[in-house]
Amino acid sequence: MAGYTHHASLRPRRLRATPTLRRMVRETVLTPDDFIYPLFVVHGQGQQRPIGSMPGQHQWSVDMLPRQAEEIASLGIPAVILFGLPAAKDAIGSENFAEDGIVQQAIRTLKDAVPELVVITDVCMCEYTDHGHCGILDERGYVVNDATLEVLQRVVRSHAEAGADIVAPSGMMDGMVATIRQALDADGAHNTAIMAYAAKFASGFYGPFREAADSPPAFGDRKQYQMDPGNGREALLEVALDVAEGADILMVKPALPYLDVLAQVHARFDRPTAAYHVSGEYAMVKAAAQNGWIDERTVALESLTAIKRAGADMIVTYFAKDAARWLKA
Ligand code: PBG
């Protein structure tokens, strides 16, 4: 390599010789502070329903959340992100902005139980609409951008009103961040932050989530609003727009297949960068580990380390609780 003329004397293995030396030169160190834990919330009482496609993950009823919150906080994890499964679905997803909707109840319960735990809400329509798309449909089945924005404004206002610290719009509508900021500010919710799913790709890795959140599209796919997997430059445009519109935190999703995008977003923009280590990334590790083909702990921690190394300041991950425990041990 250029500059290293006496390469024979340069032996990088010297600094790998003992665990202590390796600790001294370790560039990327995970801590529970890095994690955000997703919670799926359902109606009912005493519910802890296993999610088949995501071993170890559950849907929880609201009464079960205080214990979850205490456990999460005691592991040193600073934040959760909420996904709600409504009692009923309709064309515009009315429960999404209902004062007593499932997520609104969950926010109040969590903030009551553990006030310092940061509560983030996923802001999207797909779990709430009877057609499973992330917006309002026209008669041809096209998701209408600006009509969708009006609904999302109602959603974030109700989330902020219930006490959410951060709202995370994930529908990839154009102008989403600006209209959400406007709606929050109009209500005096100046301190409610926006974590934008800024570069969200139309990914097969969301497969297991659709069982968890009961949100598969009834027809078609999400390619008219989520990004084409090959488009790295367009991802930077999406992020630049969200920065201009007032996003406080910039998310790239999924994580491992898009580390190049993550690295560029982190290098080019001066806002905290988040990565979503999604359901399919989790399920693949679980499935291979269950077959005895890989070691779950090693691969999960390696994955999270790689995501942090690439530039994530925070990682949404279903491994959050396990990883926090492993890091303590
Ligand atoms: C809502 C949403 C999805 C995910 C997060 N928010 C599903 C989708 O876009 O199809 C996926 C998360 C995961 O796979 O873990 N739109």
Coordinates of C-alpha atoms and ligand atoms in Angstrom, one line a residue:
M1 CA 0.0 0.0 0.0
A2 CA 1.2 3.5 -0.8
G3 CA 3.3 5.0 2.0
Y4 CA 4.1 1.7 3.7
T5 CA 7.5 0.9 2.2
H6 CA 8.7 -1.1 5.2
H7 CA 5.6 -3.3 5.1
A8 CA 7.5 -6.3 6.4
S9 CA 7.9 -4.6 9.8
L10 CA 4.3 -3.6 10.0
R11 CA 2.4 -6.4 11.7
P12 CA -1.2 -5.5 12.5
R13 CA -1.5 -8.8 14.4
R14 CA 0.6 -7.3 17.2
L15 CA -2.4 -5.4 18.4
R16 CA -4.7 -8.4 18.2
A17 CA -2.5 -10.6 20.5
T18 CA -4.6 -10.4 23.7
P19 CA -8.2 -9.5 24.6
T20 CA -7.0 -6.4 26.5
L21 CA -5.1 -5.1 23.5
R22 CA -8.1 -5.8 21.2
R23 CA -10.2 -3.8 23.6
M24 CA -7.8 -0.9 23.5
V25 CA -7.9 -0.6 19.7
R26 CA -11.5 -1.5 19.2
E27 CA -13.0 1.3 17.0
T28 CA -16.7 0.5 17.4
V29 CA -18.2 -0.4 20.7
L30 CA -22.0 -1.2 21.1
T31 CA -23.9 0.0 24.1
P32 CA -27.6 -0.3 25.0
D33 CA -27.8 3.5 24.4
D34 CA -27.6 2.6 20.7
F35 CA -30.8 0.7 20.6
I36 CA -34.5 1.4 20.1
Y37 CA -36.9 -1.5 20.8
P38 CA -40.0 -2.0 18.7
L39 CA -43.3 -2.9 20.5
F40 CA -46.5 -4.2 18.8
V41 CA -49.6 -3.3 20.7
V42 CA -53.0 -5.0 20.5
H43 CA -56.4 -4.5 22.1
G44 CA -57.5 -6.8 25.0
Q45 CA -56.2 -7.8 28.4
G46 CA -53.3 -9.9 29.5
Q47 CA -52.2 -10.5 25.9
Q48 CA -48.7 -11.6 25.1
R49 CA -49.1 -13.2 21.7
P50 CA -46.1 -14.7 20.1
I51 CA -45.3 -13.6 16.5
G52 CA -44.7 -16.7 14.5
S53 CA -42.4 -15.1 11.9
M54 CA -40.3 -13.4 14.5
P55 CA -39.4 -15.9 17.3
G56 CA -39.0 -14.2 20.6
Q57 CA -41.2 -11.2 19.7
H58 CA -44.8 -10.6 20.9
Q59 CA -47.8 -8.5 20.5
W60 CA -48.7 -6.9 23.8
S61 CA -51.9 -5.6 25.3
V62 CA -51.7 -2.1 26.9
D63 CA -51.9 -3.5 30.5
M64 CA -48.8 -5.5 29.8
L65 CA -46.7 -2.5 28.8
P66 CA -45.6 -1.1 32.2
R67 CA -43.7 -4.3 32.9
Q68 CA -42.1 -4.2 29.5
A69 CA -41.2 -0.6 29.9
E70 CA -39.5 -1.3 33.2
E71 CA -37.6 -4.2 31.8
I72 CA -36.4 -2.2 28.7
A73 CA -35.4 0.8 30.8
S74 CA -33.6 -1.4 33.3
L75 CA -31.5 -2.9 30.5
G76 CA -30.4 0.7 29.7
I77 CA -32.3 0.9 26.4
P78 CA -33.4 4.5 26.0
A79 CA -36.4 4.3 23.6
V80 CA -39.2 2.2 22.2
I81 CA -41.0 2.6 18.9
L82 CA -44.7 1.7 18.8
F83 CA -46.8 -0.1 16.2
G84 CA -50.5 -0.5 16.8
L85 CA -53.0 -3.1 15.7
P86 CA -56.5 -1.5 15.6
A87 CA -59.7 -3.1 16.6
A88 CA -61.2 -2.4 13.2
K89 CA -59.9 -1.2 9.8
D90 CA -61.5 1.1 7.3
A91 CA -60.6 3.1 4.1
I92 CA -58.8 5.9 5.9
G93 CA -57.7 4.1 9.0
S94 CA -59.8 6.0 11.6
E95 CA -58.3 4.4 14.7
N96 CA -54.9 5.8 13.7
F97 CA -56.0 9.3 14.9
A98 CA -58.6 8.3 17.5
E99 CA -58.0 9.9 21.0
D100 CA -58.5 6.4 22.5
G101 CA -56.8 4.5 19.7
I102 CA -54.5 1.6 20.6
V103 CA -51.2 3.6 20.2
Q104 CA -52.6 6.6 22.0
Q105 CA -53.5 4.4 25.0
A106 CA -50.0 2.8 24.8
I107 CA -48.2 6.1 24.8
R108 CA -50.1 7.3 27.9
T109 CA -49.5 4.0 29.7
L110 CA -45.8 4.0 28.9
K111 CA -45.2 7.6 29.9
D112 CA -47.1 7.0 33.1
A113 CA -45.1 3.9 33.9
V114 CA -41.6 5.0 33.0
P115 CA -41.5 8.7 32.2
E116 CA -37.9 8.8 31.1
L117 CA -38.3 6.1 28.5
V118 CA -38.4 7.9 25.1
V119 CA -41.6 6.9 23.2
I120 CA -41.4 7.0 19.4
T121 CA -44.5 6.3 17.3
D122 CA -44.4 4.8 13.8
V123 CA -46.7 7.1 11.7
C124 CA -48.2 5.2 8.8
M125 CA -51.6 4.0 7.6
C126 CA -51.0 0.4 6.5
E127 CA -51.8 -1.2 9.8
Y128 CA -55.1 0.8 10.0
T129 CA -56.5 0.7 6.5
D130 CA -58.7 -2.2 5.2
H131 CA -56.6 -2.2 1.9
G132 CA -53.3 -2.3 3.8
H133 CA -51.7 0.5 1.8
C134 CA -49.8 3.4 3.4
G135 CA -52.2 6.1 2.2
I136 CA -55.6 7.1 0.8
L137 CA -56.5 5.3 -2.5
D138 CA -58.1 6.7 -5.5
E139 CA -60.6 4.6 -7.6
R140 CA -57.6 3.1 -9.6
G141 CA -55.9 1.9 -6.5
Y142 CA -53.2 4.7 -6.6
V143 CA -52.0 6.1 -3.2
V144 CA -52.9 9.8 -3.4
N145 CA -50.1 11.8 -1.8
D146 CA -51.6 15.0 -0.5
A147 CA -54.8 13.5 0.8
T148 CA -52.7 11.1 2.7
L149 CA -50.7 14.0 4.2
E150 CA -53.9 15.4 5.7
V151 CA -54.6 12.2 7.5
L152 CA -51.0 11.9 8.8
Q153 CA -51.3 15.4 10.2
R154 CA -54.3 14.2 12.3
V155 CA -52.3 11.1 13.4
V156 CA -49.2 13.0 14.6
R157 CA -51.4 15.6 16.5
S158 CA -53.1 12.8 18.4
H159 CA -49.7 11.1 19.1
A160 CA -48.2 14.3 20.4
E161 CA -51.3 15.1 22.4
A162 CA -51.0 11.6 24.1
G163 CA -47.4 12.4 25.0
A164 CA -45.2 10.9 22.2
D165 CA -41.6 12.3 22.3
I166 CA -40.8 11.5 18.7
V167 CA -43.0 10.7 15.7
A168 CA -41.6 8.6 12.9
P169 CA -43.4 8.9 9.6
S170 CA -42.7 5.8 7.5
G171 CA -45.0 6.1 4.5
M172 CA -42.6 7.7 2.1
M173 CA -45.1 10.3 1.0
D174 CA -43.6 13.4 -0.6
G175 CA -43.7 16.5 1.7
M176 CA -44.4 14.3 4.7
V177 CA -42.0 15.8 7.1
A178 CA -42.9 19.4 6.3
T179 CA -46.6 18.9 6.7
I180 CA -46.1 17.0 9.9
R181 CA -43.8 19.7 11.4
Q182 CA -46.5 22.2 10.5
A183 CA -49.2 20.3 12.2
L184 CA -47.2 19.8 15.4
D185 CA -46.2 23.4 15.6
A186 CA -49.7 24.6 15.0
D187 CA -50.6 22.7 18.2
G188 CA -47.7 24.1 20.1
A189 CA -45.9 20.7 20.0
H190 CA -42.6 22.4 19.2
N191 CA -40.6 19.9 21.2
T192 CA -42.1 16.8 19.5
A193 CA -39.2 15.6 17.3
I194 CA -39.4 14.0 13.9
M195 CA -37.5 10.8 13.1
A196 CA -38.0 10.5 9.3
Y197 CA -37.9 7.2 7.6
A198 CA -35.9 9.2 5.0
A199 CA -34.5 6.5 2.8
K200 CA -36.9 3.6 3.0
F201 CA -36.6 1.0 0.3
A202 CA -39.3 -1.3 -1.1
S203 CA -37.8 -4.3 0.5
G204 CA -38.6 -8.0 0.8
F205 CA -37.0 -7.9 4.2
Y206 CA -40.2 -6.5 5.7
G207 CA -41.9 -9.9 5.2
P208 CA -42.1 -11.0 8.8
F209 CA -43.3 -7.6 10.0
R210 CA -46.4 -7.9 8.0
E211 CA -47.5 -10.8 10.2
A212 CA -46.5 -8.9 13.3
A213 CA -48.4 -5.7 12.4
D214 CA -51.1 -7.4 10.3
S215 CA -50.3 -4.9 7.5
P216 CA -49.8 -6.7 4.2
P217 CA -51.2 -4.7 1.2
A218 CA -54.5 -6.4 0.0
F219 CA -53.2 -6.0 -3.6
G220 CA -50.1 -4.9 -5.4
D221 CA -46.9 -3.8 -3.6
R222 CA -45.4 -0.6 -2.2
K223 CA -43.1 0.3 -5.1
Q224 CA -45.0 3.5 -6.0
Y225 CA -44.0 5.1 -2.7
Q226 CA -41.0 3.1 -1.3
M227 CA -37.7 3.3 -3.0
D228 CA -36.1 1.1 -5.6
P229 CA -33.4 -1.0 -4.0
G230 CA -30.7 0.0 -6.6
N231 CA -31.1 3.8 -6.1
G232 CA -28.3 5.1 -3.8
R233 CA -28.2 8.6 -5.3
E234 CA -31.9 9.0 -5.1
A235 CA -31.7 8.0 -1.4
L236 CA -29.5 11.1 -0.8
L237 CA -32.2 13.3 -2.5
E238 CA -34.8 11.8 -0.2
V239 CA -32.7 12.5 2.8
A240 CA -31.8 16.1 1.6
L241 CA -35.6 16.8 1.2
D242 CA -36.3 15.6 4.7
V243 CA -33.5 17.7 6.1
A244 CA -34.8 20.7 4.4
E245 CA -38.3 20.0 5.7
G246 CA -37.1 19.8 9.3
A247 CA -36.4 16.2 10.1
D248 CA -34.5 15.9 13.4
I249 CA -33.3 12.3 12.9
L250 CA -32.7 10.6 9.5
M251 CA -33.4 6.9 9.1
V252 CA -32.2 4.4 6.5
K253 CA -34.1 1.2 6.2
P254 CA -33.4 -1.8 6.0
A255 CA -29.9 -1.7 7.5
L256 CA -27.5 -4.4 6.5
P257 CA -28.3 -4.5 2.7
Y258 CA -28.0 -0.6 2.6
L259 CA -24.9 0.1 4.7
D260 CA -23.5 2.1 1.7
V261 CA -26.5 4.4 1.9
L262 CA -26.2 4.6 5.7
A263 CA -22.5 5.5 5.5
Q264 CA -23.1 8.3 3.0
V265 CA -26.1 9.7 4.9
H266 CA -24.0 9.8 8.0
A267 CA -21.0 11.5 6.2
R268 CA -23.0 14.1 4.4
F269 CA -25.7 15.3 6.7
D270 CA -25.4 16.9 10.1
R271 CA -28.3 15.2 11.9
P272 CA -28.3 12.0 13.9
T273 CA -28.6 9.0 11.7
A274 CA -30.8 6.0 12.5
A275 CA -30.9 2.6 10.9
Y276 CA -33.8 0.1 11.1
H277 CA -32.5 -3.5 11.4
V278 CA -35.8 -4.9 10.1
S279 CA -37.9 -8.0 10.7
G280 CA -36.4 -10.0 7.9
E281 CA -32.9 -9.3 9.0
Y282 CA -33.9 -10.5 12.5
A283 CA -35.8 -13.6 11.2
M284 CA -32.9 -14.8 9.1
V285 CA -30.6 -14.8 12.1
K286 CA -33.2 -16.6 14.2
A287 CA -33.9 -19.2 11.6
A288 CA -30.3 -20.0 10.9
A289 CA -29.5 -20.1 14.6
Q290 CA -32.4 -22.5 15.3
N291 CA -31.0 -24.8 12.6
G292 CA -27.6 -24.7 14.4
W293 CA -26.0 -23.1 11.3
I294 CA -24.8 -19.9 13.0
D295 CA -24.3 -18.7 16.5
E296 CA -27.1 -16.2 17.2
R297 CA -25.3 -14.0 19.7
T298 CA -22.1 -13.7 17.6
V299 CA -24.0 -12.9 14.4
A300 CA -26.5 -10.5 16.0
L301 CA -23.8 -8.5 17.8
E302 CA -21.6 -8.5 14.7
S303 CA -24.6 -7.2 12.6
L304 CA -25.3 -4.4 15.1
T305 CA -21.6 -3.5 15.3
A306 CA -21.4 -3.3 11.5
I307 CA -24.5 -1.1 11.4
K308 CA -23.0 1.3 14.0
R309 CA -19.6 1.2 12.2
A310 CA -21.2 2.3 8.9
G311 CA -22.7 5.4 10.6
A312 CA -25.8 4.6 12.7
D313 CA -26.1 6.7 15.8
M314 CA -29.1 4.6 16.8
I315 CA -30.4 1.3 15.7
V316 CA -34.0 0.1 15.7
T317 CA -33.7 -3.6 16.4
Y318 CA -35.7 -6.6 17.6
F319 CA -32.4 -7.8 19.2
A320 CA -32.3 -4.7 21.5
K321 CA -33.2 -6.6 24.7
D322 CA -31.1 -9.6 24.0
A323 CA -28.1 -7.5 22.8
A324 CA -28.3 -5.3 25.9
R325 CA -28.2 -8.5 28.1
W326 CA -25.3 -9.9 26.1
L327 CA -23.3 -6.7 26.4
K328 CA -23.7 -6.8 30.2
A329 CA -22.7 -10.4 30.5
Ligands
PBG1 C1 -45.0 0.8 8.1 C2 -43.8 0.0 8.4 C3 -43.2 -1.1 7.9 C4 -42.1 -1.4 8.7 C5 -41.9 -0.4 9.6 N1 -43.0 0.5 9.4 C6 -43.8 -2.1 6.9 C7 -43.7 -1.7 5.5 O1 -43.3 -0.6 5.1 O2 -44.1 -2.5 4.6 C8 -41.2 -2.6 8.5 C9 -40.4 -2.9 9.8 C10 -39.8 -4.3 9.7 O3 -39.8 -5.0 8.8 O4 -39.2 -4.7 10.8 N2 -45.1 1.2 6.8

